Amino acid sequence: MKRFGKRSFALLLLSCFMLISAACSNAPAAGETTVAAGSEPAKEPVKVVWWHSMSGELGTVADKLISDFNAAHQDIQVEGVFQGTYDESLNKLKATLGSNSGPTMIQVYEIGSRFMMDTKAIRPVQDFMDAEAYDISSLEPNIKNYYTFDDKLYSMPFNSSNPILYYNKDAFKAAGLDPENPPTTYEEVAEAAKALTKGGQTGASFAIYGWFMEQFLANQGVELLNNGNGRTSPATASQVNNAAAVKTLEWWKQMLDNKVLLNLGRKTDDTKKAFAAGQIAMTLDSTASLRGIVSAAEGKFEVGTAFLPKPADGGEGGVIIGGASLWLMNNKSEEEQQAAWEFMKYLAEPQTQAYWHVNTGYFPVTTKAYEESLVKENLEKYPQFQTAVDQLHQTTANLATQGAVMGVFPEARQLTETAIEEVLNGQKTPQEALDKAAQEISSKIETYNKTVK
């Protein structure tokens, strides 16, 4: 046998070492997997970007829903992005139109519906519903009606609310009023406010909020806009200066003049704080605030809830859906849009809506949620949650309660608030202030309509 020299043996060892090193460098690291020849690499989950306006406690609940969905759907990952108030979020969306920098889906308040449709940048959820014969029979009729245009559901209802009267039951007892028989009319509210105003406490305070005026009119079956509230054909004029609105402002101003109502400005946060502190005994607010209002009063007094009041001779009506819905943008891939639709369906499921309702105060968008034990147990513990549900179900369906539709709703609401302010500050009579607001709103509607093709 031929013997190797020292040099040859060293070269052989070096060659073996290099072969072993090469093999090791190609081996997978701990925890890694290799892709077999001819197979596809693991597919990345479809990303859905959701712009929303849920902050504070509401934002915490929204984040929990996103987290639960993502955990159950490895092929879809939803990223929730808080974009400020509804107004701020919509303005940010406007800045993205015509580009691909916007979200997959966005939460838009109910009064932004006309604008969203007019952008031509959205895809109606009805497309997906029709494609898979999605059952909407359990959607609350009044909620479904609000977001339906030309027999088509354009957006997916998500967080829905209506305004209710909150009152201090302990203060009612102390004033000799029946805490189980709250006022239901303008006249009864004024009388109760007189009895409740004593010892540093004022009977009531309502935030200067245009939404309340819209609701006061609908509660009397009165339309805010012409052309069937903008639903039979595009609205061309505001009717906020109608007799029902004038009567509402006269009632509001008279209570202020009688010193049984405080004017705390436009922010509902200020009236909430005053109510929790016992400074006022009655206030108006959204059902979305119910959980927070009840918690803030806990240990101090019992909170009562009642229907939105209306004049004793008011017409038949009810409340308009408040809150927001989910809109799908049409400039994303079909795959991304489909993924967003899956998330929308999840948010509308009875179990999801039950959790959302109990932890926020928004009422469920599906009637099946009331069959969930979570909702039943919550209503037993907090009967205040039943008020908004009953008020919704007792609302008469007509064009007034279906809700007004116009592309300049945010601006119109602000002009209405200015009119209320002018009346409460004694600058104008209710008729003068509302005539001015109606004229300015109508002018904005006319300008807007010219821009829509």
PDB file of N, CA, C and O in Angstrom, residues 165-205:
ATOM      1  N   LEU A 165     -82.335  59.539  27.585  1.00  0.00           N
ATOM      2  CA  LEU A 165     -82.306  60.452  28.719  1.00  0.00           C
ATOM      3  C   LEU A 165     -81.711  59.716  29.912  1.00  0.00           C
ATOM      4  O   LEU A 165     -82.176  58.634  30.283  1.00  0.00           O
ATOM      5  N   TYR A 166     -80.665  60.267  30.485  1.00  0.00           N
ATOM      6  CA  TYR A 166     -80.065  59.724  31.700  1.00  0.00           C
ATOM      7  C   TYR A 166     -80.545  60.575  32.877  1.00  0.00           C
ATOM      8  O   TYR A 166     -80.576  61.810  32.791  1.00  0.00           O
ATOM      9  N   TYR A 167     -80.914  59.926  33.978  1.00  0.00           N
ATOM     10  CA  TYR A 167     -81.350  60.705  35.145  1.00  0.00           C
ATOM     11  C   TYR A 167     -80.879  60.065  36.441  1.00  0.00           C
ATOM     12  O   TYR A 167     -80.614  58.864  36.518  1.00  0.00           O
ATOM     13  N   ASN A 168     -80.756  60.892  37.455  1.00  0.00           N
ATOM     14  CA  ASN A 168     -80.277  60.501  38.772  1.00  0.00           C
ATOM     15  C   ASN A 168     -81.470  60.039  39.605  1.00  0.00           C
ATOM     16  O   ASN A 168     -82.285  60.839  40.050  1.00  0.00           O
ATOM     17  N   LYS A 169     -81.588  58.736  39.808  1.00  0.00           N
ATOM     18  CA  LYS A 169     -82.737  58.193  40.531  1.00  0.00           C
ATOM     19  C   LYS A 169     -82.795  58.676  41.978  1.00  0.00           C
ATOM     20  O   LYS A 169     -83.875  58.936  42.518  1.00  0.00           O
ATOM     21  N   ASP A 170     -81.636  58.809  42.610  1.00  0.00           N
ATOM     22  CA  ASP A 170     -81.596  59.282  43.999  1.00  0.00           C
ATOM     23  C   ASP A 170     -82.091  60.719  44.091  1.00  0.00           C
ATOM     24  O   ASP A 170     -82.818  61.080  45.032  1.00  0.00           O
ATOM     25  N   ALA A 171     -81.702  61.539  43.114  1.00  0.00           N
ATOM     26  CA  ALA A 171     -82.152  62.930  43.093  1.00  0.00           C
ATOM     27  C   ALA A 171     -83.661  63.000  42.872  1.00  0.00           C
ATOM     28  O   ALA A 171     -84.352  63.853  43.441  1.00  0.00           O
ATOM     29  N   PHE A 172     -84.191  62.102  42.053  1.00  0.00           N
ATOM     30  CA  PHE A 172     -85.636  62.042  41.818  1.00  0.00           C
ATOM     31  C   PHE A 172     -86.377  61.763  43.125  1.00  0.00           C
ATOM     32  O   PHE A 172     -87.375  62.413  43.447  1.00  0.00           O
ATOM     33  N   LYS A 173     -85.880  60.799  43.897  1.00  0.00           N
ATOM     34  CA  LYS A 173     -86.511  60.461  45.185  1.00  0.00           C
ATOM     35  C   LYS A 173     -86.486  61.661  46.123  1.00  0.00           C
ATOM     36  O   LYS A 173     -87.486  61.989  46.766  1.00  0.00           O
ATOM     37  N   ALA A 174     -85.318  62.310  46.192  1.00  0.00           N
ATOM     38  CA  ALA A 174     -85.164  63.460  47.094  1.00  0.00           C
ATOM     39  C   ALA A 174     -86.074  64.618  46.704  1.00  0.00           C
ATOM     40  O   ALA A 174     -86.480  65.417  47.560  1.00  0.00           O
ATOM     41  N   ALA A 175     -86.411  64.718  45.428  1.00  0.00           N
ATOM     42  CA  ALA A 175     -87.265  65.806  44.934  1.00  0.00           C
ATOM     43  C   ALA A 175     -88.751  65.433  44.968  1.00  0.00           C
ATOM     44  O   ALA A 175     -89.601  66.211  44.529  1.00  0.00           O
ATOM     45  N   GLY A 176     -89.044  64.233  45.457  1.00  0.00           N
ATOM     46  CA  GLY A 176     -90.437  63.800  45.516  1.00  0.00           C
ATOM     47  C   GLY A 176     -90.970  63.288  44.194  1.00  0.00           C
ATOM     48  O   GLY A 176     -92.184  63.171  44.014  1.00  0.00           O
ATOM     49  N   LEU A 177     -90.061  62.952  43.254  1.00  0.00           N
ATOM     50  CA  LEU A 177     -90.462  62.421  41.947  1.00  0.00           C
ATOM     51  C   LEU A 177     -90.337  60.902  41.946  1.00  0.00           C
ATOM     52  O   LEU A 177     -89.525  60.333  42.681  1.00  0.00           O
ATOM     53  N   ASP A 178     -91.111  60.255  41.129  1.00  0.00           N
ATOM     54  CA  ASP A 178     -91.073  58.801  41.039  1.00  0.00           C
ATOM     55  C   ASP A 178     -89.900  58.372  40.161  1.00  0.00           C
ATOM     56  O   ASP A 178     -89.909  58.609  38.949  1.00  0.00           O
ATOM     57  N   PRO A 179     -88.880  57.731  40.747  1.00  0.00           N
ATOM     58  CA  PRO A 179     -87.703  57.346  39.960  1.00  0.00           C
ATOM     59  C   PRO A 179     -87.996  56.253  38.937  1.00  0.00           C
ATOM     60  O   PRO A 179     -87.184  56.019  38.028  1.00  0.00           O
ATOM     61  N   GLU A 180     -89.143  55.591  39.081  1.00  0.00           N
ATOM     62  CA  GLU A 180     -89.507  54.553  38.127  1.00  0.00           C
ATOM     63  C   GLU A 180     -90.459  55.079  37.054  1.00  0.00           C
ATOM     64  O   GLU A 180     -90.938  54.315  36.215  1.00  0.00           O
ATOM     65  N   ASN A 181     -90.734  56.373  37.094  1.00  0.00           N
ATOM     66  CA  ASN A 181     -91.635  56.985  36.122  1.00  0.00           C
ATOM     67  C   ASN A 181     -91.016  58.262  35.587  1.00  0.00           C
ATOM     68  O   ASN A 181     -91.477  59.373  35.875  1.00  0.00           O
ATOM     69  N   PRO A 182     -89.946  58.146  34.799  1.00  0.00           N
ATOM     70  CA  PRO A 182     -89.223  59.320  34.308  1.00  0.00           C
ATOM     71  C   PRO A 182     -90.053  60.109  33.300  1.00  0.00           C
ATOM     72  O   PRO A 182     -91.005  59.585  32.714  1.00  0.00           O
ATOM     73  N   PRO A 183     -89.714  61.367  33.073  1.00  0.00           N
ATOM     74  CA  PRO A 183     -90.450  62.196  32.104  1.00  0.00           C
ATOM     75  C   PRO A 183     -90.282  61.683  30.683  1.00  0.00           C
ATOM     76  O   PRO A 183     -89.210  61.196  30.313  1.00  0.00           O
ATOM     77  N   THR A 184     -91.344  61.812  29.886  1.00  0.00           N
ATOM     78  CA  THR A 184     -91.294  61.344  28.494  1.00  0.00           C
ATOM     79  C   THR A 184     -91.580  62.466  27.493  1.00  0.00           C
ATOM     80  O   THR A 184     -91.361  62.287  26.303  1.00  0.00           O
ATOM     81  N   THR A 185     -92.098  63.611  27.991  1.00  0.00           N
ATOM     82  CA  THR A 185     -92.426  64.728  27.100  1.00  0.00           C
ATOM     83  C   THR A 185     -91.605  65.956  27.462  1.00  0.00           C
ATOM     84  O   THR A 185     -91.024  66.034  28.543  1.00  0.00           O
ATOM     85  N   TYR A 186     -91.567  66.918  26.540  1.00  0.00           N
ATOM     86  CA  TYR A 186     -90.875  68.178  26.816  1.00  0.00           C
ATOM     87  C   TYR A 186     -91.441  68.807  28.087  1.00  0.00           C
ATOM     88  O   TYR A 186     -90.704  69.315  28.948  1.00  0.00           O
ATOM     89  N   GLU A 187     -92.761  68.785  28.174  1.00  0.00           N
ATOM     90  CA  GLU A 187     -93.425  69.442  29.301  1.00  0.00           C
ATOM     91  C   GLU A 187     -93.061  68.765  30.620  1.00  0.00           C
ATOM     92  O   GLU A 187     -92.794  69.441  31.624  1.00  0.00           O
ATOM     93  N   GLU A 188     -93.020  67.433  30.626  1.00  0.00           N
ATOM     94  CA  GLU A 188     -92.673  66.701  31.851  1.00  0.00           C
ATOM     95  C   GLU A 188     -91.213  66.902  32.228  1.00  0.00           C
ATOM     96  O   GLU A 188     -90.877  66.977  33.419  1.00  0.00           O
ATOM     97  N   VAL A 189     -90.331  66.994  31.241  1.00  0.00           N
ATOM     98  CA  VAL A 189     -88.912  67.252  31.517  1.00  0.00           C
ATOM     99  C   VAL A 189     -88.759  68.613  32.192  1.00  0.00           C
ATOM    100  O   VAL A 189     -88.018  68.764  33.179  1.00  0.00           O
ATOM    101  N   ALA A 190     -89.466  69.622  31.680  1.00  0.00           N
ATOM    102  CA  ALA A 190     -89.390  70.975  32.264  1.00  0.00           C
ATOM    103  C   ALA A 190     -89.893  70.980  33.700  1.00  0.00           C
ATOM    104  O   ALA A 190     -89.285  71.619  34.575  1.00  0.00           O
ATOM    105  N   GLU A 191     -90.980  70.274  33.957  1.00  0.00           N
ATOM    106  CA  GLU A 191     -91.527  70.212  35.316  1.00  0.00           C
ATOM    107  C   GLU A 191     -90.577  69.483  36.258  1.00  0.00           C
ATOM    108  O   GLU A 191     -90.349  69.911  37.385  1.00  0.00           O
ATOM    109  N   ALA A 192     -90.022  68.370  35.802  1.00  0.00           N
ATOM    110  CA  ALA A 192     -89.074  67.616  36.629  1.00  0.00           C
ATOM    111  C   ALA A 192     -87.831  68.446  36.909  1.00  0.00           C
ATOM    112  O   ALA A 192     -87.292  68.436  38.027  1.00  0.00           O
ATOM    113  N   ALA A 193     -87.367  69.203  35.910  1.00  0.00           N
ATOM    114  CA  ALA A 193     -86.171  70.035  36.079  1.00  0.00           C
ATOM    115  C   ALA A 193     -86.377  71.076  37.175  1.00  0.00           C
ATOM    116  O   ALA A 193     -85.451  71.372  37.952  1.00  0.00           O
ATOM    117  N   LYS A 194     -87.582  71.619  37.260  1.00  0.00           N
ATOM    118  CA  LYS A 194     -87.888  72.600  38.323  1.00  0.00           C
ATOM    119  C   LYS A 194     -87.766  71.952  39.694  1.00  0.00           C
ATOM    120  O   LYS A 194     -87.164  72.514  40.617  1.00  0.00           O
ATOM    121  N   ALA A 195     -88.358  70.787  39.837  1.00  0.00           N
ATOM    122  CA  ALA A 195     -88.338  70.092  41.128  1.00  0.00           C
ATOM    123  C   ALA A 195     -86.927  69.656  41.518  1.00  0.00           C
ATOM    124  O   ALA A 195     -86.587  69.599  42.711  1.00  0.00           O
ATOM    125  N   LEU A 196     -86.106  69.363  40.535  1.00  0.00           N
ATOM    126  CA  LEU A 196     -84.745  68.861  40.788  1.00  0.00           C
ATOM    127  C   LEU A 196     -83.729  69.962  41.036  1.00  0.00           C
ATOM    128  O   LEU A 196     -82.605  69.690  41.477  1.00  0.00           O
ATOM    129  N   THR A 197     -84.085  71.188  40.722  1.00  0.00           N
ATOM    130  CA  THR A 197     -83.149  72.307  40.892  1.00  0.00           C
ATOM    131  C   THR A 197     -83.211  72.828  42.324  1.00  0.00           C
ATOM    132  O   THR A 197     -84.104  73.583  42.709  1.00  0.00           O
ATOM    133  N   LYS A 198     -82.245  72.394  43.110  1.00  0.00           N
ATOM    134  CA  LYS A 198     -82.176  72.827  44.518  1.00  0.00           C
ATOM    135  C   LYS A 198     -80.858  72.345  45.129  1.00  0.00           C
ATOM    136  O   LYS A 198     -80.239  71.390  44.644  1.00  0.00           O
ATOM    137  N   GLY A 199     -80.434  73.034  46.173  1.00  0.00           N
ATOM    138  CA  GLY A 199     -79.240  72.628  46.905  1.00  0.00           C
ATOM    139  C   GLY A 199     -77.986  72.530  46.069  1.00  0.00           C
ATOM    140  O   GLY A 199     -77.183  71.611  46.250  1.00  0.00           O
ATOM    141  N   GLY A 200     -77.797  73.455  45.142  1.00  0.00           N
ATOM    142  CA  GLY A 200     -76.601  73.433  44.305  1.00  0.00           C
ATOM    143  C   GLY A 200     -76.700  72.501  43.118  1.00  0.00           C
ATOM    144  O   GLY A 200     -75.747  72.381  42.334  1.00  0.00           O
ATOM    145  N   GLN A 201     -77.829  71.849  42.974  1.00  0.00           N
ATOM    146  CA  GLN A 201     -78.047  70.956  41.838  1.00  0.00           C
ATOM    147  C   GLN A 201     -79.016  71.600  40.855  1.00  0.00           C
ATOM    148  O   GLN A 201     -80.010  72.185  41.253  1.00  0.00           O
ATOM    149  N   THR A 202     -78.684  71.518  39.563  1.00  0.00           N
ATOM    150  CA  THR A 202     -79.575  72.028  38.521  1.00  0.00           C
ATOM    151  C   THR A 202     -80.279  70.854  37.844  1.00  0.00           C
ATOM    152  O   THR A 202     -79.704  69.769  37.710  1.00  0.00           O
ATOM    153  N   GLY A 203     -81.510  71.101  37.438  1.00  0.00           N
ATOM    154  CA  GLY A 203     -82.335  70.025  36.904  1.00  0.00           C
ATOM    155  C   GLY A 203     -81.747  69.270  35.734  1.00  0.00           C
ATOM    156  O   GLY A 203     -81.810  68.040  35.684  1.00  0.00           O
ATOM    157  N   ALA A 204     -81.166  69.990  34.756  1.00  0.00           N
ATOM    158  CA  ALA A 204     -80.700  69.306  33.546  1.00  0.00           C
ATOM    159  C   ALA A 204     -79.635  70.100  32.818  1.00  0.00           C
ATOM    160  O   ALA A 204     -79.410  71.294  33.097  1.00  0.00           O
ATOM    161  N   SER A 205     -79.000  69.438  31.874  1.00  0.00           N
ATOM    162  CA  SER A 205     -78.084  70.087  30.929  1.00  0.00           C
ATOM    163  C   SER A 205     -77.957  69.191  29.716  1.00  0.00           C
ATOM    164  O   SER A 205     -77.731  67.984  29.844  1.00  0.00           O
TER     165      SER A 205
END
